[in-house]
Amino acid sequence: MALTLYRSAVLLALASVALLGFGVVTADAQKKGGTLKVGILGEPPSLDVHWTTATITETLGNHIYEGLYTLDATNRPIPMLAESHTVSKDSLVYTFKLRQGVKFHNGKEMTSDDVVPSLARWGKQSVYGKALFAQVSEWKALDKYTVEMKLKERSAIVLISLAVPNNFGAIYPKEIAEKFAPEVKATEFVGTGPFKLAEWKPDQYIRMVRFEEYKARNEKPNGFGGGKTAYVDEIRWQPVPEVATRVAQVETGELDFADDLNLDAYERLKKNANLHPIVAKGNSWLIAVLNKKEGLMTSQKLRQAWQAAIDIEPIMKNVAGGHSEFYRMDSSLIMAETAAWHTKLAGLPWNERNRDKAKKLLQEAGYKKEPVRFMTTQEYKWMYDFALLTKQQLEDAGFVIDLQVVDWATLVKRRNNSKEYDAFTTGIGAIYDPAHVNFLTASWPGWTTDEDIAKLQADMARETDPKKRMAMWEQQTRQVYEKVPIIRYGDLAGLRAARNTTKGFDEKMGRVRFVNVWVEK
Amino acid sequence: MTTYLIRRLLTLVPVLAVVVTVVFLLIHLIPGDPVSVMLGPDATPAQIEATRRALGLDRPLHEQLFKFYARILRGDLGQSYFLDRPVVTALLERAEPTLVLTLSALFVAVVIGVPSGIIAAAYQGSLWDRALMLMSLLGVCVPGFWLSLNFIYFFAVRLGWLPAAGYASILSDPLSALRYMVLPAVSLGFNQSALIARISRSCMLEALQQDYIRTARAKGVSQRSVMWVHAFRNALVPVVTVIGITMAILIGGAVVTEIVFNIPGLGRLIISAVLRRDYPVVQGVILVTATAYVLINLGVDVLYVFIDPRIRYG
């Protein structure tokens, strides 16, 4: 017995030493230095994150700028440049305390003088800023480190709007925020983030270097927030438009990380011992947006017929190149990565695969084989694939589909003209709050003008009790499946690849971030 | 000769006037809009409209066209919507990679094509002839992008001899520039060498059947001298014409090569500009490319005088 105890104690001690040793090794392994070369799909239209909703701008911009809030690992808002906030009893006044001693890349300290004009600009241009500032009656500085937001009505979206990473409320220096009108893209890029822009050679590279005076938060890294460390000296973003070349360059080591890869490269990447493919869950879900303003799809029965006819799993399997790890069957309008708003409702008419029901609905709608103009593009292979398979399934149910394949620039232009199409394909990325669902608004292409849907969206933007909001969101989800403003397909993951020398990359967050990432070469 | 050159250069004006007008109308009339692309997928129609106004894209097309003419006459090609810089600056930045790629590929095409054609002609009907012509047939048939991707796979990914893609300036780092340029120049040049080889062969065969060749041989002139001094010199005019055409084709063909090998040249610039509907850049690149085509043709015509003394321009 004594011997056993003695042996256990020794083993425990050895294990502790090993664990401690491992801990030391891990901590030591996080080393500063080196250049991280990242292959991206293309050139950003701008690095002005207030101005554009382009994902590539979001990815790059989040290394340069920070907002008052950001998202934690569960996609909930947490403070970033804000120290804290208080809300008045009537919920109409938000007072934000700013962190002190935070420097911009130009050496100037960030204060309320910068925060007020930055968010005022953002509130006039950004999708999320406009939604929030529609509820704001007054926005001003109280002192150097305090700002106040007065609301016209109670709002549930103050913090989450300030935290979304896309088209986000980045804090620019006052001089830049005031120099560029909201609708004019800024051409000077100065933020408070861990990296600062060093050089931008269009179609060659965008070089960001570590901002030595960056003031990190004291907390541990948490999602897009918490303590952020720029370990690498430099991130070199290299636009490589040809996806096969991006794959080859990460294989040869010319790139340390490659984003937006085609799923058919997965098997080849898996076989390479020097790198590992990353399945980016929560990337987007596939959607057919239906034109409710004019044309065939103004008929709810026709929309319901489309929803009833499709068999989603074979479509997703095909789009994902047969790899089950790249698609998810899910009816929730907000993906599982945002757990707070992910719904699991039974009995929804999603993926019904009911051709008879579809035929009946077509008959009830008085459909006379008029061609449905379904717009897609080959620039995004997955869009074309799912449109093509949808066409086949719908035609089997009695629809006539006029598949119009155009380039992306044409699609995004034409989808704003209600006369030019009946449906179009796109992907819906991460949504962090039900009030931010663009396809349920009357201003976004497809034009969801249904009064019941609009009323519930407006109510949700005002309701601050999370439980009541969730009940409303579930009601809205049921309503969407009944009125069918859009067709919800499955979730599609993205494919990335990182060399084994790239360490610390957070694979769980849907978006690419290189803070707290280091290279071992 | 001087009068001829001036006359030819003057013809450049109406050609370019037609080219810029057609390109302006085409790029503006095709669907698509730079603002929708720049503002991203979630932008609302109201945001798009505001930015269109800010860029002057809401003005009538004829008004935009006249403004464009006025700018061109002042030597101003406008400002890129995407790149935040004057089009002229963007063009100058991209000219070097395209020029280096085109000249390297032309070098490869000529070095492979001309000797292959001559050897095939000299040994007409032999195994050499058949093998070289089969190779040139392959060169014509194989798509450039397929060849490029296979080159990358074998020479960069599998063997690791050369970089898969990228570019280094020949002015700042000639050695790296050479390493980056080998695969694109060979893949682009190989395709074009086929045409040069076939034309060289047929021109040489035609020249070798002329009376003066028979006379030279009868006089006991060596085979080498017959081939290079008598036959090749006379076959050179059509070969130079093809090389000139090849040069022009290479400027166009460089588009695919630049995309695959990620070379930041004019080809990649125009593809990006078309996809983004960056109108000023598209117009600028086409204007420069059209000018280059006309000047290359003029250069080839001038070269004839030096190759064949019988040719005179009045």
Short mmCIF file of N, CA and C in Angstrom, two decimals, chain A residues 42-46 50-55 57 124-128 130 166-167 183-187 189 200-204 238-242 244-245 247-249 251-252 254 268 272 379 407-416 420 426 428 438 443-445 447, chain B residues 30-52 54-55 80-85 93-94 97 149 152-153 156-158 160 162-167 180 258-265 268-270 272 274-277 279:
data_model
loop_
_atom_site.label_atom_id
_atom_site.label_comp_id
_atom_site.label_asym_id
_atom_site.label_seq_id
_atom_site.Cartn_x
_atom_site.Cartn_y
_atom_site.Cartn_z
N GLY A 42 -8.34 38.41 -53.35
CA GLY A 42 -8.19 39.58 -54.22
C GLY A 42 -7.89 40.81 -53.42
N GLU A 43 -8.02 41.90 -54.11
CA GLU A 43 -7.66 43.20 -53.55
C GLU A 43 -8.88 43.80 -52.84
N PRO A 44 -8.72 44.38 -51.65
CA PRO A 44 -9.88 45.04 -51.04
C PRO A 44 -10.22 46.33 -51.78
N PRO A 45 -11.50 46.67 -51.86
CA PRO A 45 -11.86 47.92 -52.54
C PRO A 45 -11.38 49.14 -51.77
N SER A 46 -11.16 48.94 -50.48
CA SER A 46 -10.68 50.03 -49.62
C SER A 46 -10.36 49.41 -48.27
N HIS A 50 -15.75 51.64 -42.46
CA HIS A 50 -17.07 52.26 -42.36
C HIS A 50 -17.79 52.21 -43.70
N TRP A 51 -17.00 52.24 -44.74
CA TRP A 51 -17.51 52.54 -46.08
C TRP A 51 -18.05 51.31 -46.83
N THR A 52 -17.39 50.16 -46.66
CA THR A 52 -17.78 48.98 -47.44
C THR A 52 -18.09 47.78 -46.56
N THR A 53 -18.96 46.92 -47.09
CA THR A 53 -19.31 45.69 -46.37
C THR A 53 -18.47 44.50 -46.89
N ALA A 54 -17.53 44.78 -47.79
CA ALA A 54 -16.74 43.69 -48.39
C ALA A 54 -16.00 42.88 -47.30
N THR A 55 -16.10 41.57 -47.39
CA THR A 55 -15.51 40.70 -46.37
C THR A 55 -14.00 40.88 -46.28
N THR A 57 -12.26 43.51 -46.79
CA THR A 57 -11.96 44.75 -46.04
C THR A 57 -12.14 44.49 -44.55
N LYS A 124 -23.69 57.12 -40.44
CA LYS A 124 -24.31 57.63 -41.68
C LYS A 124 -24.04 56.73 -42.87
N GLN A 125 -23.05 55.82 -42.77
CA GLN A 125 -22.67 55.02 -43.93
C GLN A 125 -22.88 53.52 -43.74
N SER A 126 -22.49 53.01 -42.57
CA SER A 126 -22.50 51.56 -42.37
C SER A 126 -23.94 51.02 -42.24
N VAL A 127 -24.11 49.81 -42.72
CA VAL A 127 -25.41 49.14 -42.60
C VAL A 127 -25.81 49.07 -41.12
N TYR A 128 -24.86 48.66 -40.28
CA TYR A 128 -25.15 48.48 -38.85
C TYR A 128 -25.22 49.83 -38.15
N LYS A 130 -26.13 52.68 -39.44
CA LYS A 130 -27.38 53.36 -39.79
C LYS A 130 -28.54 52.82 -38.97
N ASN A 166 -18.03 43.32 -39.26
CA ASN A 166 -18.16 43.75 -40.66
C ASN A 166 -18.73 45.17 -40.70
N ASN A 167 -18.13 46.00 -41.61
CA ASN A 167 -18.66 47.36 -41.78
C ASN A 167 -18.77 48.02 -40.40
N GLU A 183 -20.01 59.00 -47.50
CA GLU A 183 -20.16 58.26 -48.76
C GLU A 183 -18.87 58.26 -49.60
N VAL A 184 -17.86 58.97 -49.10
CA VAL A 184 -16.57 59.01 -49.82
C VAL A 184 -15.58 58.12 -49.07
N LYS A 185 -14.91 57.20 -49.80
CA LYS A 185 -14.02 56.29 -49.07
C LYS A 185 -12.77 57.01 -48.59
N ALA A 186 -12.41 56.70 -47.36
CA ALA A 186 -11.20 57.29 -46.79
C ALA A 186 -9.98 56.69 -47.49
N THR A 187 -8.94 57.48 -47.62
CA THR A 187 -7.70 56.97 -48.22
C THR A 187 -6.53 57.08 -47.25
N PHE A 189 -5.39 55.50 -43.52
CA PHE A 189 -5.81 54.37 -42.68
C PHE A 189 -5.01 54.33 -41.38
N TRP A 200 1.06 49.56 -49.25
CA TRP A 200 0.00 48.91 -50.03
C TRP A 200 0.38 49.03 -51.50
N LYS A 201 0.78 47.92 -52.10
CA LYS A 201 1.08 47.89 -53.53
C LYS A 201 -0.03 47.08 -54.18
N PRO A 202 -0.99 47.74 -54.80
CA PRO A 202 -2.16 47.03 -55.33
C PRO A 202 -1.78 45.82 -56.19
N ASP A 203 -2.48 44.73 -55.98
CA ASP A 203 -2.29 43.46 -56.69
C ASP A 203 -0.93 42.81 -56.39
N GLN A 204 -0.15 43.37 -55.49
CA GLN A 204 1.11 42.72 -55.09
C GLN A 204 1.07 42.33 -53.62
N GLN A 238 -1.11 38.85 -49.60
CA GLN A 238 -0.82 38.79 -51.03
C GLN A 238 -2.06 38.38 -51.82
N PRO A 239 -2.62 39.28 -52.61
CA PRO A 239 -3.76 38.88 -53.44
C PRO A 239 -3.31 37.90 -54.53
N VAL A 240 -3.89 36.71 -54.50
CA VAL A 240 -3.57 35.69 -55.51
C VAL A 240 -4.91 35.23 -56.09
N PRO A 241 -5.34 35.84 -57.19
CA PRO A 241 -6.71 35.58 -57.67
C PRO A 241 -6.96 34.14 -58.10
N GLU A 242 -5.96 33.46 -58.62
CA GLU A 242 -6.17 32.09 -59.10
C GLU A 242 -6.05 31.12 -57.93
N ALA A 244 -5.97 27.86 -57.73
CA ALA A 244 -4.99 26.77 -57.87
C ALA A 244 -3.59 27.26 -57.51
N THR A 245 -3.31 28.51 -57.81
CA THR A 245 -2.01 29.08 -57.48
C THR A 245 -1.88 29.28 -55.97
N VAL A 247 -3.26 27.47 -53.72
CA VAL A 247 -3.02 26.13 -53.18
C VAL A 247 -1.54 25.76 -53.38
N ALA A 248 -1.04 25.97 -54.60
CA ALA A 248 0.35 25.60 -54.88
C ALA A 248 1.32 26.39 -54.01
N GLN A 249 1.03 27.66 -53.80
CA GLN A 249 1.95 28.49 -53.03
C GLN A 249 1.99 28.12 -51.55
N GLU A 251 1.49 25.08 -50.58
CA GLU A 251 2.18 23.79 -50.61
C GLU A 251 3.70 23.97 -50.67
N THR A 252 4.13 24.94 -51.46
CA THR A 252 5.58 25.14 -51.60
C THR A 252 6.17 25.94 -50.45
N GLU A 254 5.63 29.19 -50.12
CA GLU A 254 5.69 30.61 -50.50
C GLU A 254 4.65 31.41 -49.72
N ARG A 268 -5.97 16.80 -51.50
CA ARG A 268 -4.55 17.04 -51.83
C ARG A 268 -3.86 17.72 -50.65
N ASN A 272 -0.49 16.50 -47.56
CA ASN A 272 0.77 17.22 -47.39
C ASN A 272 1.12 17.32 -45.91
N GLU A 379 -18.50 32.94 -60.93
CA GLU A 379 -17.32 33.45 -60.22
C GLU A 379 -17.18 32.78 -58.85
N ASP A 407 -21.65 37.59 -64.56
CA ASP A 407 -20.52 37.77 -63.65
C ASP A 407 -21.01 38.47 -62.37
N TRP A 408 -20.19 38.43 -61.34
CA TRP A 408 -20.61 38.91 -60.02
C TRP A 408 -21.00 40.39 -60.05
N ALA A 409 -20.21 41.19 -60.81
CA ALA A 409 -20.49 42.63 -60.87
C ALA A 409 -21.88 42.87 -61.46
N THR A 410 -22.24 42.06 -62.46
CA THR A 410 -23.55 42.20 -63.07
C THR A 410 -24.63 41.77 -62.09
N LEU A 411 -24.38 40.66 -61.40
CA LEU A 411 -25.38 40.15 -60.46
C LEU A 411 -25.69 41.19 -59.37
N VAL A 412 -24.64 41.77 -58.78
CA VAL A 412 -24.89 42.70 -57.67
C VAL A 412 -25.54 44.00 -58.16
N LYS A 413 -25.32 44.32 -59.43
CA LYS A 413 -26.00 45.49 -59.99
C LYS A 413 -27.47 45.15 -60.28
N ARG A 414 -27.67 44.02 -60.96
CA ARG A 414 -29.03 43.68 -61.39
C ARG A 414 -29.95 43.33 -60.25
N ARG A 415 -29.39 42.82 -59.17
CA ARG A 415 -30.28 42.40 -58.07
C ARG A 415 -30.94 43.61 -57.39
N ASN A 416 -30.43 44.82 -57.68
CA ASN A 416 -31.07 46.02 -57.14
C ASN A 416 -32.21 46.51 -58.02
N GLU A 420 -35.51 42.95 -63.22
CA GLU A 420 -34.55 42.12 -63.95
C GLU A 420 -34.46 40.66 -63.51
N THR A 426 -26.98 33.81 -53.36
CA THR A 426 -25.88 34.42 -52.63
C THR A 426 -25.63 33.59 -51.37
N ILE A 428 -25.22 33.84 -47.01
CA ILE A 428 -25.42 34.67 -45.83
C ILE A 428 -24.36 34.28 -44.80
N ASN A 438 -30.38 41.18 -42.84
CA ASN A 438 -30.64 42.11 -43.95
C ASN A 438 -31.74 41.61 -44.89
N SER A 443 -35.24 47.27 -47.59
CA SER A 443 -34.26 48.02 -48.38
C SER A 443 -33.27 47.13 -49.11
N TRP A 444 -33.15 45.88 -48.71
CA TRP A 444 -32.17 44.98 -49.32
C TRP A 444 -32.81 44.30 -50.53
N PRO A 445 -32.00 43.94 -51.56
CA PRO A 445 -32.55 43.27 -52.75
C PRO A 445 -33.45 42.08 -52.36
N TRP A 447 -36.43 42.67 -51.35
CA TRP A 447 -37.45 43.56 -50.78
C TRP A 447 -38.52 42.82 -49.96
N ILE B 30 -22.24 47.40 -70.78
CA ILE B 30 -22.45 46.07 -70.21
C ILE B 30 -22.98 46.24 -68.78
N PRO B 31 -23.79 45.27 -68.34
CA PRO B 31 -24.34 45.42 -66.99
C PRO B 31 -23.23 45.39 -65.95
N GLY B 32 -23.55 45.79 -64.76
CA GLY B 32 -22.54 45.78 -63.70
C GLY B 32 -22.21 47.21 -63.32
N ASP B 33 -21.70 47.35 -62.12
CA ASP B 33 -21.50 48.68 -61.58
C ASP B 33 -20.37 48.65 -60.57
N PRO B 34 -19.38 49.55 -60.71
CA PRO B 34 -18.24 49.49 -59.78
C PRO B 34 -18.66 49.71 -58.33
N VAL B 35 -19.67 50.53 -58.13
CA VAL B 35 -20.04 50.89 -56.76
C VAL B 35 -20.62 49.68 -56.02
N SER B 36 -21.46 48.90 -56.71
CA SER B 36 -22.04 47.71 -56.06
C SER B 36 -20.93 46.74 -55.64
N VAL B 37 -19.90 46.64 -56.48
CA VAL B 37 -18.79 45.73 -56.15
C VAL B 37 -17.99 46.29 -54.97
N MET B 38 -17.71 47.60 -55.02
CA MET B 38 -16.87 48.18 -53.97
C MET B 38 -17.55 48.18 -52.61
N LEU B 39 -18.85 48.45 -52.59
CA LEU B 39 -19.53 48.57 -51.30
C LEU B 39 -19.87 47.22 -50.68
N GLY B 40 -19.68 46.15 -51.42
CA GLY B 40 -19.86 44.83 -50.85
C GLY B 40 -21.28 44.32 -50.90
N PRO B 41 -21.45 43.05 -50.53
CA PRO B 41 -22.74 42.38 -50.75
C PRO B 41 -23.88 42.89 -49.88
N ASP B 42 -23.60 43.53 -48.77
CA ASP B 42 -24.68 43.93 -47.88
C ASP B 42 -25.08 45.40 -48.03
N ALA B 43 -24.47 46.08 -48.99
CA ALA B 43 -24.80 47.51 -49.16
C ALA B 43 -26.23 47.67 -49.64
N THR B 44 -26.86 48.72 -49.19
CA THR B 44 -28.25 48.96 -49.60
C THR B 44 -28.27 49.82 -50.86
N PRO B 45 -29.38 49.78 -51.63
CA PRO B 45 -29.47 50.62 -52.83
C PRO B 45 -29.23 52.10 -52.53
N ALA B 46 -29.66 52.57 -51.35
CA ALA B 46 -29.47 53.99 -51.02
C ALA B 46 -27.98 54.32 -50.89
N GLN B 47 -27.22 53.42 -50.24
CA GLN B 47 -25.77 53.64 -50.12
C GLN B 47 -25.13 53.65 -51.50
N ILE B 48 -25.55 52.71 -52.33
CA ILE B 48 -24.97 52.58 -53.67
C ILE B 48 -25.23 53.86 -54.46
N GLU B 49 -26.44 54.36 -54.37
CA GLU B 49 -26.80 55.58 -55.12
C GLU B 49 -25.97 56.77 -54.65
N ALA B 50 -25.79 56.89 -53.34
CA ALA B 50 -25.01 58.03 -52.80
C ALA B 50 -23.58 57.98 -53.32
N THR B 51 -22.99 56.80 -53.35
CA THR B 51 -21.60 56.70 -53.81
C THR B 51 -21.51 56.90 -55.32
N ARG B 52 -22.51 56.45 -56.05
CA ARG B 52 -22.53 56.69 -57.51
C ARG B 52 -22.53 58.20 -57.79
N ALA B 54 -21.34 60.48 -55.78
CA ALA B 54 -20.04 61.02 -55.38
C ALA B 54 -18.99 60.80 -56.48
N LEU B 55 -19.12 59.70 -57.24
CA LEU B 55 -18.15 59.39 -58.30
C LEU B 55 -18.56 59.97 -59.67
N SER B 80 -8.38 55.81 -60.90
CA SER B 80 -8.98 54.49 -60.68
C SER B 80 -9.93 54.54 -59.49
N TYR B 81 -11.11 53.92 -59.65
CA TYR B 81 -12.07 53.89 -58.54
C TYR B 81 -11.53 53.03 -57.40
N PHE B 82 -10.86 51.96 -57.76
CA PHE B 82 -10.44 50.98 -56.77
C PHE B 82 -9.07 51.27 -56.18
N LEU B 83 -8.15 51.70 -57.05
CA LEU B 83 -6.75 51.74 -56.63
C LEU B 83 -6.34 53.05 -55.97
N ASP B 84 -7.25 54.01 -55.95
CA ASP B 84 -6.97 55.30 -55.32
C ASP B 84 -5.70 55.95 -55.86
N ARG B 85 -5.52 55.87 -57.14
CA ARG B 85 -4.37 56.52 -57.76
C ARG B 85 -4.70 56.79 -59.23
N GLU B 93 3.21 51.44 -63.21
CA GLU B 93 3.62 50.42 -62.24
C GLU B 93 3.53 49.01 -62.84
N ARG B 94 2.53 48.81 -63.72
CA ARG B 94 2.30 47.46 -64.27
C ARG B 94 3.02 47.21 -65.58
N PRO B 97 6.38 44.54 -65.40
CA PRO B 97 6.17 43.08 -65.41
C PRO B 97 5.68 42.54 -66.75
N LEU B 149 -0.47 25.62 -65.17
CA LEU B 149 -0.78 24.94 -63.89
C LEU B 149 0.05 23.67 -63.74
N ILE B 152 3.57 24.59 -62.81
CA ILE B 152 3.64 24.94 -61.38
C ILE B 152 3.67 23.65 -60.55
N TYR B 153 2.80 22.71 -60.90
CA TYR B 153 2.71 21.49 -60.11
C TYR B 153 4.03 20.70 -60.14
N ALA B 156 7.41 23.46 -59.35
CA ALA B 156 7.41 24.18 -58.07
C ALA B 156 6.97 23.27 -56.92
N VAL B 157 5.79 22.63 -57.08
CA VAL B 157 5.26 21.84 -55.96
C VAL B 157 6.03 20.52 -55.81
N ARG B 158 6.19 19.76 -56.88
CA ARG B 158 6.81 18.44 -56.78
C ARG B 158 8.32 18.52 -56.66
N GLY B 160 10.25 21.47 -56.56
CA GLY B 160 10.74 22.60 -55.76
C GLY B 160 11.89 23.36 -56.39
N LEU B 162 11.64 25.81 -58.71
CA LEU B 162 11.34 27.22 -59.00
C LEU B 162 10.13 27.67 -58.18
N PRO B 163 9.99 28.97 -57.97
CA PRO B 163 8.80 29.41 -57.23
C PRO B 163 7.52 29.20 -58.04
N ALA B 164 6.43 28.95 -57.32
CA ALA B 164 5.15 28.67 -58.00
C ALA B 164 4.60 29.93 -58.67
N ALA B 165 4.75 31.04 -58.01
CA ALA B 165 4.17 32.27 -58.54
C ALA B 165 4.82 33.46 -57.87
N GLY B 166 4.59 34.62 -58.46
CA GLY B 166 5.11 35.85 -57.87
C GLY B 166 5.95 36.62 -58.87
N TYR B 167 6.50 37.71 -58.40
CA TYR B 167 7.27 38.56 -59.30
C TYR B 167 8.30 39.35 -58.51
N TYR B 180 11.68 33.84 -60.95
CA TYR B 180 10.23 33.97 -61.05
C TYR B 180 9.75 33.90 -62.50
N GLU B 258 -0.34 35.97 -66.48
CA GLU B 258 -0.19 36.86 -65.32
C GLU B 258 -1.13 36.46 -64.18
N ILE B 259 -2.33 36.01 -64.54
CA ILE B 259 -3.27 35.59 -63.49
C ILE B 259 -2.74 34.33 -62.81
N VAL B 260 -2.38 33.33 -63.62
CA VAL B 260 -1.96 32.05 -63.04
C VAL B 260 -0.68 32.21 -62.22
N PHE B 261 0.28 32.97 -62.74
CA PHE B 261 1.55 33.11 -62.02
C PHE B 261 1.58 34.33 -61.10
N ASN B 262 0.44 34.95 -60.94
CA ASN B 262 0.30 36.08 -60.02
C ASN B 262 1.35 37.17 -60.29
N ILE B 263 1.42 37.56 -61.55
CA ILE B 263 2.36 38.62 -61.93
C ILE B 263 1.57 39.93 -62.03
N PRO B 264 2.00 40.95 -61.31
CA PRO B 264 1.20 42.19 -61.28
C PRO B 264 1.40 43.05 -62.51
N GLY B 265 1.01 42.54 -63.66
CA GLY B 265 1.21 43.28 -64.91
C GLY B 265 -0.09 43.87 -65.44
N ARG B 268 -3.19 41.37 -65.69
CA ARG B 268 -3.92 41.16 -64.44
C ARG B 268 -4.71 42.41 -64.06
N LEU B 269 -4.11 43.55 -64.38
CA LEU B 269 -4.78 44.82 -64.06
C LEU B 269 -6.09 44.92 -64.82
N ILE B 270 -6.07 44.56 -66.11
CA ILE B 270 -7.29 44.75 -66.90
C ILE B 270 -8.37 43.74 -66.50
N SER B 272 -8.81 42.41 -63.51
CA SER B 272 -9.38 42.90 -62.26
C SER B 272 -10.29 44.09 -62.53
N VAL B 274 -11.92 44.88 -65.26
CA VAL B 274 -13.18 44.51 -65.92
C VAL B 274 -14.13 43.89 -64.89
N LEU B 275 -13.62 43.00 -64.06
CA LEU B 275 -14.47 42.34 -63.07
C LEU B 275 -15.03 43.34 -62.06
N ARG B 276 -14.22 44.38 -61.76
CA ARG B 276 -14.70 45.38 -60.78
C ARG B 276 -15.41 46.54 -61.46
N ARG B 277 -15.43 46.53 -62.80
CA ARG B 277 -15.99 47.65 -63.58
C ARG B 277 -15.28 48.95 -63.23
N TYR B 279 -13.95 51.48 -64.68
CA TYR B 279 -13.97 52.01 -66.05
C TYR B 279 -12.69 52.75 -66.46
#
